[in-house]
XYZ file of C-alpha atoms in Angstrom:
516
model
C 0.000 0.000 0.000
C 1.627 3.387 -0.571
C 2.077 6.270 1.016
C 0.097 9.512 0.694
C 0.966 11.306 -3.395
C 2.514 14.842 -3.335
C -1.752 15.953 -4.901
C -2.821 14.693 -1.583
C -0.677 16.652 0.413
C -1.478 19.795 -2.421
C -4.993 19.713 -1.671
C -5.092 19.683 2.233
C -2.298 22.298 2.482
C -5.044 24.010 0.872
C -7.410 23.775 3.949
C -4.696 25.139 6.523
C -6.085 28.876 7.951
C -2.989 30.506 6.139
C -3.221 33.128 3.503
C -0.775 32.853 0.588
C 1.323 29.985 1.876
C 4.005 30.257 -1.401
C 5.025 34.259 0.268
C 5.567 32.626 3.644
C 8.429 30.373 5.095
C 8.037 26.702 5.225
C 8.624 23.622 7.212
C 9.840 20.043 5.955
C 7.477 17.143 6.770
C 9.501 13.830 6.774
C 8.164 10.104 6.287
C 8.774 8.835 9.964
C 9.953 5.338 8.256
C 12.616 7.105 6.265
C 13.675 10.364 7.428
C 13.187 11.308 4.119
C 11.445 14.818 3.197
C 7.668 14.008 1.511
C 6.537 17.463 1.283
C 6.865 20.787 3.230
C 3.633 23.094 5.455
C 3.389 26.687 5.072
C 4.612 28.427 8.626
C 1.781 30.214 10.334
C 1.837 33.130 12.319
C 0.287 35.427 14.629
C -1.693 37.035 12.012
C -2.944 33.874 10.896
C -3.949 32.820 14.397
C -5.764 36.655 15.169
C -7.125 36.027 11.134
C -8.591 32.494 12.006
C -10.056 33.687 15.846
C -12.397 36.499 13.535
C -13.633 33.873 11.307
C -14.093 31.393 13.776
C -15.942 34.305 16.005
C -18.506 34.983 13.076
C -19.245 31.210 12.071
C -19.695 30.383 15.968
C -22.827 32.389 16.192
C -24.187 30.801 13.529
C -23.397 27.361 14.757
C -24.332 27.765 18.612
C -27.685 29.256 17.173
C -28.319 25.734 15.446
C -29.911 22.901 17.586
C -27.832 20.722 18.941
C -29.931 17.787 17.415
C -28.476 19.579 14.157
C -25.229 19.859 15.182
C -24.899 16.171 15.477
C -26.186 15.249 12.253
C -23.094 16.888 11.100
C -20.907 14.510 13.980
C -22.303 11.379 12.775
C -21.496 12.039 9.402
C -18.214 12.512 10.148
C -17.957 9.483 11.795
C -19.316 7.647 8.449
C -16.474 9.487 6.145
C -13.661 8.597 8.650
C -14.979 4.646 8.282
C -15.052 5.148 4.776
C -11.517 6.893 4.462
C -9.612 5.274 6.991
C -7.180 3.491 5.175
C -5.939 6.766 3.602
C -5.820 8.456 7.082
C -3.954 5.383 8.258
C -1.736 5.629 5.770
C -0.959 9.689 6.705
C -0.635 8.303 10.329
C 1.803 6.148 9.531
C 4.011 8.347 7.201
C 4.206 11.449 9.771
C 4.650 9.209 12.940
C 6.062 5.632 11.866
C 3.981 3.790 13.943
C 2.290 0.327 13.000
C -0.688 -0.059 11.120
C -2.352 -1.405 13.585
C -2.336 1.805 15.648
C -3.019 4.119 12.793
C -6.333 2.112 12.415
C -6.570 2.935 16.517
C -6.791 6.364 15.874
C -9.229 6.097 12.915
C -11.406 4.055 15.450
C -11.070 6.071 18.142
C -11.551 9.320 16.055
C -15.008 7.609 14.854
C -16.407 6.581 18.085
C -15.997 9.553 20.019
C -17.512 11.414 16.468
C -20.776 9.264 16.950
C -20.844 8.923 21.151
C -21.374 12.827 20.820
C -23.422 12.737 17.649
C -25.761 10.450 19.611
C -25.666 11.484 23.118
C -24.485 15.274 23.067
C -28.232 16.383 22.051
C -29.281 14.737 25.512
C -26.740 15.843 27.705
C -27.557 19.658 26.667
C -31.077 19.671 27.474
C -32.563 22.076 29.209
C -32.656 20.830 32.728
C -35.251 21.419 35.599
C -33.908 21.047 39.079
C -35.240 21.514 42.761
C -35.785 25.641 44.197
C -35.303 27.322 46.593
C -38.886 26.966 47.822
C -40.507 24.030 46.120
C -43.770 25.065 44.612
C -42.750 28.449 44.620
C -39.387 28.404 43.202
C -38.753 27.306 39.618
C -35.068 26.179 39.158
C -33.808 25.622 35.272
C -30.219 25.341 34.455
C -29.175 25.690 30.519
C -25.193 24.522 28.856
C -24.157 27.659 26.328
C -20.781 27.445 24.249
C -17.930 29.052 25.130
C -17.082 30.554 22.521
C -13.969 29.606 20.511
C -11.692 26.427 21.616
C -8.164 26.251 21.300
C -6.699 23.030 21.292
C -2.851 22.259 20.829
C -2.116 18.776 19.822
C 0.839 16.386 20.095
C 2.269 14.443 17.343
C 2.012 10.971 18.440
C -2.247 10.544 17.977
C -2.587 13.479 15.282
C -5.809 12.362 13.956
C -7.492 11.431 17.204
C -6.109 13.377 19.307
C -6.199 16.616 16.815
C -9.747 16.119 16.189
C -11.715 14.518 19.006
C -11.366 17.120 21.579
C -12.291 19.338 18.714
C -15.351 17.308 17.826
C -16.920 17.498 21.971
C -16.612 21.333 21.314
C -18.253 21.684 18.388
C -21.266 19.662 19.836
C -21.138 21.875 22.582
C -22.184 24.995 19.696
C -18.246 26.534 20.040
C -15.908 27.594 16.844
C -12.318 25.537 17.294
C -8.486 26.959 16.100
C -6.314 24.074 16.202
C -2.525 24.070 16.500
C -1.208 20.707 15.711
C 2.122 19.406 16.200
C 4.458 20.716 13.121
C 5.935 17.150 13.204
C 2.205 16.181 11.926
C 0.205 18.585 10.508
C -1.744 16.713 7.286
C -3.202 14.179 9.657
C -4.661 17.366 11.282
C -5.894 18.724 8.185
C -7.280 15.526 6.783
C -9.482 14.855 9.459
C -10.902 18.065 8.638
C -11.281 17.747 5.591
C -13.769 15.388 6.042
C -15.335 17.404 8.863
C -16.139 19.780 5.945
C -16.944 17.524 3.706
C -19.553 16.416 6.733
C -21.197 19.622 6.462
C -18.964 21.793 8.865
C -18.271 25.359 8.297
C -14.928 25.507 7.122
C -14.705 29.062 9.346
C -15.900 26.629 12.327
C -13.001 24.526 12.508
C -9.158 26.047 11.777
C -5.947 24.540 11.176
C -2.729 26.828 11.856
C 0.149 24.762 12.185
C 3.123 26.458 13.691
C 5.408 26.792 16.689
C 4.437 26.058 19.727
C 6.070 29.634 21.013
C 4.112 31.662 18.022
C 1.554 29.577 16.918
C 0.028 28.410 20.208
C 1.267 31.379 22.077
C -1.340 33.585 20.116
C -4.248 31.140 20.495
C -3.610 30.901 24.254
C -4.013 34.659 24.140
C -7.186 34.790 21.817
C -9.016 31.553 23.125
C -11.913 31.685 25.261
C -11.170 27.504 26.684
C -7.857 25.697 26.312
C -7.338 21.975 25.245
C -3.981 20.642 25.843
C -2.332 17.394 25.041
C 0.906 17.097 25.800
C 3.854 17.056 28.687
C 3.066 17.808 32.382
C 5.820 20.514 31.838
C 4.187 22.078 28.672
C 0.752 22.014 30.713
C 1.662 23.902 33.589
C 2.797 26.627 31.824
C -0.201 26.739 29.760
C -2.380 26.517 32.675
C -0.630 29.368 34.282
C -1.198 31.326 31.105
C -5.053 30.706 31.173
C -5.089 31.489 34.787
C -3.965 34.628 34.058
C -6.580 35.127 31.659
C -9.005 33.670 33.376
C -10.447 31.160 30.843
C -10.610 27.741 31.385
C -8.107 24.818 30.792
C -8.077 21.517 30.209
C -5.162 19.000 30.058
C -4.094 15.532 29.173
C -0.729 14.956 30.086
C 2.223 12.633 30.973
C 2.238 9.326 32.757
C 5.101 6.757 34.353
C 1.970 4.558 34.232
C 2.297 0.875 36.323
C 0.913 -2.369 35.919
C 0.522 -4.365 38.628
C 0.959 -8.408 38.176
C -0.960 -10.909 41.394
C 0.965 -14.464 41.574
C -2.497 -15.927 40.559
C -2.048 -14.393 36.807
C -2.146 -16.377 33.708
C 1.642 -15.524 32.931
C 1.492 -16.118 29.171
C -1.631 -14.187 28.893
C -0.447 -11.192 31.146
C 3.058 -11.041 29.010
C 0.938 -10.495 25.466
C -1.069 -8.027 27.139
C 1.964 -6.013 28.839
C 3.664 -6.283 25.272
C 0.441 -4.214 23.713
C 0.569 -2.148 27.227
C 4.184 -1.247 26.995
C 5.299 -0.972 22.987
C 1.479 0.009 21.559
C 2.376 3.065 19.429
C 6.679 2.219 19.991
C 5.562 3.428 23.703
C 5.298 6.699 22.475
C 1.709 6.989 24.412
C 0.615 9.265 27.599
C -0.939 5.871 28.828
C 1.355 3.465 27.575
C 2.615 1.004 30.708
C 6.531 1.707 31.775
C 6.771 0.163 35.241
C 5.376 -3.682 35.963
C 5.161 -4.363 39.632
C 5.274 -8.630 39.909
C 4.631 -10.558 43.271
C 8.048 -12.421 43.376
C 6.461 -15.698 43.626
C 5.924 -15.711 39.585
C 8.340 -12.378 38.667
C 11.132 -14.867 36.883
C 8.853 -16.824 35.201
C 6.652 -13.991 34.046
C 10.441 -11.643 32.982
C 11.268 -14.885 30.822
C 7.595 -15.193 28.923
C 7.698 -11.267 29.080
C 11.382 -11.126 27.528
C 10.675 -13.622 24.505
C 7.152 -12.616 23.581
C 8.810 -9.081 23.177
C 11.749 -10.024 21.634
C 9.676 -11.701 19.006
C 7.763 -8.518 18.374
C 7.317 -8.250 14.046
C 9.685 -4.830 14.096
C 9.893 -2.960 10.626
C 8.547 -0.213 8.491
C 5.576 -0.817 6.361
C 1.636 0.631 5.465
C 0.310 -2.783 5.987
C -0.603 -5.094 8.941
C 2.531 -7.195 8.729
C 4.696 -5.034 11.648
C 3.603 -5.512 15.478
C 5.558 -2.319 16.084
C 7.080 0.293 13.628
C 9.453 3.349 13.746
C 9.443 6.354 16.545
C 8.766 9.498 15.008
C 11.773 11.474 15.135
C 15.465 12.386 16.191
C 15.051 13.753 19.287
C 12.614 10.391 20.399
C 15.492 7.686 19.549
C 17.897 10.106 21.376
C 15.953 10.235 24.422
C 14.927 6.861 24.208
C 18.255 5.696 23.970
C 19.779 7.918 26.787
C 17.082 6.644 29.425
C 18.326 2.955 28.262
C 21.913 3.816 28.543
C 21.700 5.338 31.429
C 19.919 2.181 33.496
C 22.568 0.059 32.182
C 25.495 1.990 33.187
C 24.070 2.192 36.622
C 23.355 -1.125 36.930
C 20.457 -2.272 35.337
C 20.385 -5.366 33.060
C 18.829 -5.802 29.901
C 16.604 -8.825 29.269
C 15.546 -7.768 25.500
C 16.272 -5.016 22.697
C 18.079 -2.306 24.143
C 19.941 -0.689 21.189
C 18.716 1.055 17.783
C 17.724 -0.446 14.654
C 19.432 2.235 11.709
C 19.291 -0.898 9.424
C 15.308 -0.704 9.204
C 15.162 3.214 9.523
C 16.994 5.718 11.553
C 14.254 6.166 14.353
C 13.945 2.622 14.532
C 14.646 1.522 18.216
C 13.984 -2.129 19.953
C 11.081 -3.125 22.628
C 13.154 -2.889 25.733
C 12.551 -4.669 28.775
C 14.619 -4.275 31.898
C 15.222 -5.435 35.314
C 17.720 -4.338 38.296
C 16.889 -0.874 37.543
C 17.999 1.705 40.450
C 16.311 4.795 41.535
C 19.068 6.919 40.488
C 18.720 5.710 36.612
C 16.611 8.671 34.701
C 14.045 6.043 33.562
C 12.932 5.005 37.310
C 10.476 7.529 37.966
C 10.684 10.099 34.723
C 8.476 8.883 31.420
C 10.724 7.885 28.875
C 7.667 8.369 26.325
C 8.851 5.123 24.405
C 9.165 1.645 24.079
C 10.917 1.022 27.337
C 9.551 -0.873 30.388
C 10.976 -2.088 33.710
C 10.195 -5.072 36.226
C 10.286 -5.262 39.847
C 9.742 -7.987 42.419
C 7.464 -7.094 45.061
C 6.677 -9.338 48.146
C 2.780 -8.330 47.999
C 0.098 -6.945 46.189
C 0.209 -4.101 49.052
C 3.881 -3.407 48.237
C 2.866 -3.196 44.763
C 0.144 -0.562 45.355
C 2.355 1.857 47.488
C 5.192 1.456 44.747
C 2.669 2.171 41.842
C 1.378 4.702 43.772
C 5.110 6.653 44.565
C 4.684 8.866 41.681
C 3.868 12.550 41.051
C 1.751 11.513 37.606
C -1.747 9.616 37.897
C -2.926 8.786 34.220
C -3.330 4.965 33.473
C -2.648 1.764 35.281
C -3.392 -1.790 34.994
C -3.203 -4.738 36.813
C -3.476 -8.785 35.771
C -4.861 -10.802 38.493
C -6.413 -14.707 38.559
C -9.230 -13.379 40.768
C -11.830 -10.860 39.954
C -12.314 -9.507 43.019
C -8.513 -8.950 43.923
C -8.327 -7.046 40.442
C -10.580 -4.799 41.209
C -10.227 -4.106 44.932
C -6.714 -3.626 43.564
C -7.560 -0.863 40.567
C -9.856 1.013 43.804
C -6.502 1.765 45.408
C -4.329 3.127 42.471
C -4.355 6.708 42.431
C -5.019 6.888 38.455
C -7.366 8.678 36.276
C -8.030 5.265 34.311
C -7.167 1.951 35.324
C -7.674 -1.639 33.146
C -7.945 -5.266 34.550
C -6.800 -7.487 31.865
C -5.646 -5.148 29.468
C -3.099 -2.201 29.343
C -5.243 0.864 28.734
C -7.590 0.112 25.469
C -10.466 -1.041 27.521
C -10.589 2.113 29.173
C -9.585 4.510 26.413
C -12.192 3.280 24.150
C -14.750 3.265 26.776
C -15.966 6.974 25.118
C -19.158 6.993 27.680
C -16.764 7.305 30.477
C -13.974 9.865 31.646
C -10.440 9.587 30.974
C -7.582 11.758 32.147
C -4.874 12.305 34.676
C -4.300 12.671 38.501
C -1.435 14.590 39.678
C 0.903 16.014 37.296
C -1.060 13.824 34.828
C -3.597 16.575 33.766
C -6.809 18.681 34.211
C -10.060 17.956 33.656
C -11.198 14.985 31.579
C -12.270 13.966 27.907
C -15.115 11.551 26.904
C -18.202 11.189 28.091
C -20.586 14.043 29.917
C -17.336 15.295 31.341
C -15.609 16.107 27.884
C -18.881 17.801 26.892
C -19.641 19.686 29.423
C -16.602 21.531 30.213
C -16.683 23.398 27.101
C -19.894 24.893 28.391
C -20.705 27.231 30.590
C -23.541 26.453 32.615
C -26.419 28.888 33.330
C -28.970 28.670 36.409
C -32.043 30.754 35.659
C -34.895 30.828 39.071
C -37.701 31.786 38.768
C -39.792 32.756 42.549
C -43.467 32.734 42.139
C -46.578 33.602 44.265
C -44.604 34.372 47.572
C -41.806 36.170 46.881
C -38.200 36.248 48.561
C -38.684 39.728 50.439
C -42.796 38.862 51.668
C -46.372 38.655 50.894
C -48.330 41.754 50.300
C -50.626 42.310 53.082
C -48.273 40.909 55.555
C -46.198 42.588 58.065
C -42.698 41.908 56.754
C -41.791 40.798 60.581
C -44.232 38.208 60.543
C -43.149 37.076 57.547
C -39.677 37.133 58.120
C -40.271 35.036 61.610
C -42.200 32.186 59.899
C -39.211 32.086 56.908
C -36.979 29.603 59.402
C -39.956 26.641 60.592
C -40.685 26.516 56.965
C -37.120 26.660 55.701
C -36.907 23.648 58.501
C -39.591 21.750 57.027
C -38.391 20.888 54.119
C -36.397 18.117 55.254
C -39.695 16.344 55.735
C -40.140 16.281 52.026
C -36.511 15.303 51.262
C -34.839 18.916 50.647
């Protein structure tokens, strides 16, 4: 299957929010696989961003004044075109990141899911809504969800069609206008997701594209945006968040994870090692909720490091826009370089290698082994900082409690999971890690694609959630409108306003006879 022609990448440079891209400086976009250049994206800037916020100002009106019944139409739509086109969005996913097929065809999945969980659901969830009053009776309580306005969300390079798009999709249920910055590592996965958002029926005003830097690019939209969506580092996020706090607008944050798995000495061990391969190397590792520390009760920890080692050092490694490769490329320079630091610094410090462990140049230069490791010290960088790649660590324990505290020693909260023999032990386990999301049986899929619920960080892990009612609402702001009827707050005409005011507290008191 090939990759994506130079026309493709003509017409959706077409669709980025920049005027007269051939006056303007340029970036390279490489083929992940390769390192080879493919094709280049105009540079936005500041202008661009203040250009695309006017647009996006006008065509929200327009859009928060349609129902949100209407709205969706145009969501689940969307969600048809990206099952239709997937296998040329895979195949974008895979040129600007490297990653296996397989997770390219994640990200089309997860991109149409969350598309048609809103498109169904978000008409629902902004109803009108009638709760109790002040004074029952007298008192009539409504609350109503209006848009915020326009959304900025900055997006990361290692999901760039799910995670460029789906945050985007929530607000534009919600009736707001987005400008998107995504990363310049990835921008035409950004822009062909929405494409097909117009194509769906969106307002091509609605939704923006200016790619950029981060300092420029997503400097100005932090300045101009009325809510913030960030996925990204914990770093990167807290000095967003203290930009928005300044401003006063409201922020929202995925961020980074040294996510653990804990193993019970009741686990099937050959079932637990396939899963902690797809926990740990899903994506080359490069995933906020990918697994990077495995806590194993010491009764099975050698058995399960041997089945571990050899199921990942039999992982299908290459380059390739099929299905043949378990796990492809990283995405750049700077990931192999970092990935290979954390690894070389275990080792020299004592920690031993029980598979991969060194690059790959002779299937691509950002090609880089599944590494598992033992013996690894709490002075090595990679004990308690996210490497952010395909790098994972066992330790012994002498109990599940040992496990929990040790999974639990950690600034970041995001995902965990835990293999267990016994129901019950699973879960009474996953109660007591401190983690926005945590999987039995499974590394973090179950819970990612669970798109009715909430998913996001503890600690330095993030702010606020995505999915479900909770990814909805917060791009909403929420309006209480009371109505007081017959006897009014201040007294009833023809009564002494001291007699009034004296039976106000027995009747106030009553109400906890009717449940208030």
């Amino acid at each position: 299957m090939p990759a994506p022609t130079q026309a493709t990448f003509d017409r959706l440079r077409a669709l980025a929010a920049i005027d007269h891209p051939e006056q303007r400086e340029s970036r390279d976009v490489l083929e992940a696989f390769t390192g080879e250049k493919v094709t280049t994206i105009p540079v936005g800037t500041v202008e661009d961003v203040e250009q695309a916020f006017v647009r996006a100002r006008r065509a929200q009106k327009q859009w928060a004044a349609r129902s949100a019944k209407d709205r969706a139409k145009v969501l689940l739509k969307f969600a048809d075109l990206v099952n239709e086109r997937r296998a040329d969005l895979m195949d974008m996913a895979q040129l600007e990141t490297g990653k296996a097929r397989q997770y390219a065809q994640e990200e089309t999945l997860d991109v149409a899911m969350t598309a048609r969980w809103y498109g169904k659901n978000a008409p629902k969830l902004l109803e009108q809504k009638n709760t109790a009053g002040m004074l029952p009776v007298f008192t009539n309580t409504r609350v109503r969800y209006q848009p915020k306005g326009v959304v900025g969300v900055i997006a990361p390079w290692n999901y760039p069609l799910t995670l460029a798009v789906s945050d985007g999709v929530a607000a534009l249920a919600a009736g707001n206008a987005v400008v998107l910055k995504p990363d310049s590592q990835t921008p035409y996965c950004a822009l062909a997701a929405v494409e097909l958002l117009y194509q769906a029926g969106l307002p091509r005003d609605l939704f923006a594209v200016v790619p950029g830097p981060g300092g420029v690019v997503g400097t100005a939209i932090v300045e101009r945006a009325d809510y913030l969506m960030f996925t990204g580092s914990s770093a990167t996020g807290a000095t967003l968040a203290e930009q928005c706090g300044k401003r006063l607008i409201g922020f929202s944050a995925e961020l980074g994870g040294k996510n653990p798995m804990v193993v019970t000495k009741d686990a099937d061990i050959a079932h637990t090692a396939d899963g902690a391969a797809r926990a740990a190397f899903s994506n080359s590792g490069q995933l906020c909720i990918s697994i990077e520390r495995i806590y194993v009760e010491r009764e099975i920890a050698d058995e399960f490091a041997r089945a571990f080692a050899e199921r990942t050092a039999n992982l299908a490694l290459g380059a390739g826009y099929d299905f043949t490769n378990e796990m492809g490329s990283l995405a750049s320079k700077s990931q192999i370089e970092t990935v290979a630091a954390h690894v070389d610094d275990a080792v020299a410090k004592g920690a031993t290698v029980l598979a991969g462990g060194k690059a790959r140049p002779d299937l691509g230069p950002f090609f880089y082994e599944p590494t598992v490791l033992k013996n690894v010290p709490e002075e090595a960088i990679c004990f308690a900082s996210e490497t952010f790649g395909p790098v994972v660590s066992i330790y012994p324990v002498d109990s599940v409690d040992e496990a929990v505290e040790r999974a639990n020693d950690t600034e970041y909260g995001l995902n965990a999971s835990v293999f267990s023999g016994s129901t019950k032990q699973a879960q009474e386990i996953a109660d007591r890690i401190n983690a926005g999301t945590v999987n039995i049986n499974e590394g973090y899929a179950a819970a990612w694609g669970s798109t009715a619920a909430p998913m996001g960080g503890m600690g330095i892990s993030g702010v606020g959630r995505r999915h479900g009612a909770e990814g909805l609402l917060k791009y909403c702001e929420s309006k209480t409108i009371a109505q007081q009827r017959i006897i009014g707050i201040g007294g009833i005409k023809g009564i002494p306003r001291t007699v009034f005011l004296g039976v106000v507290p027995p009747i106030i008191k009553a109400l906890k006879f009717i449940g208030r």
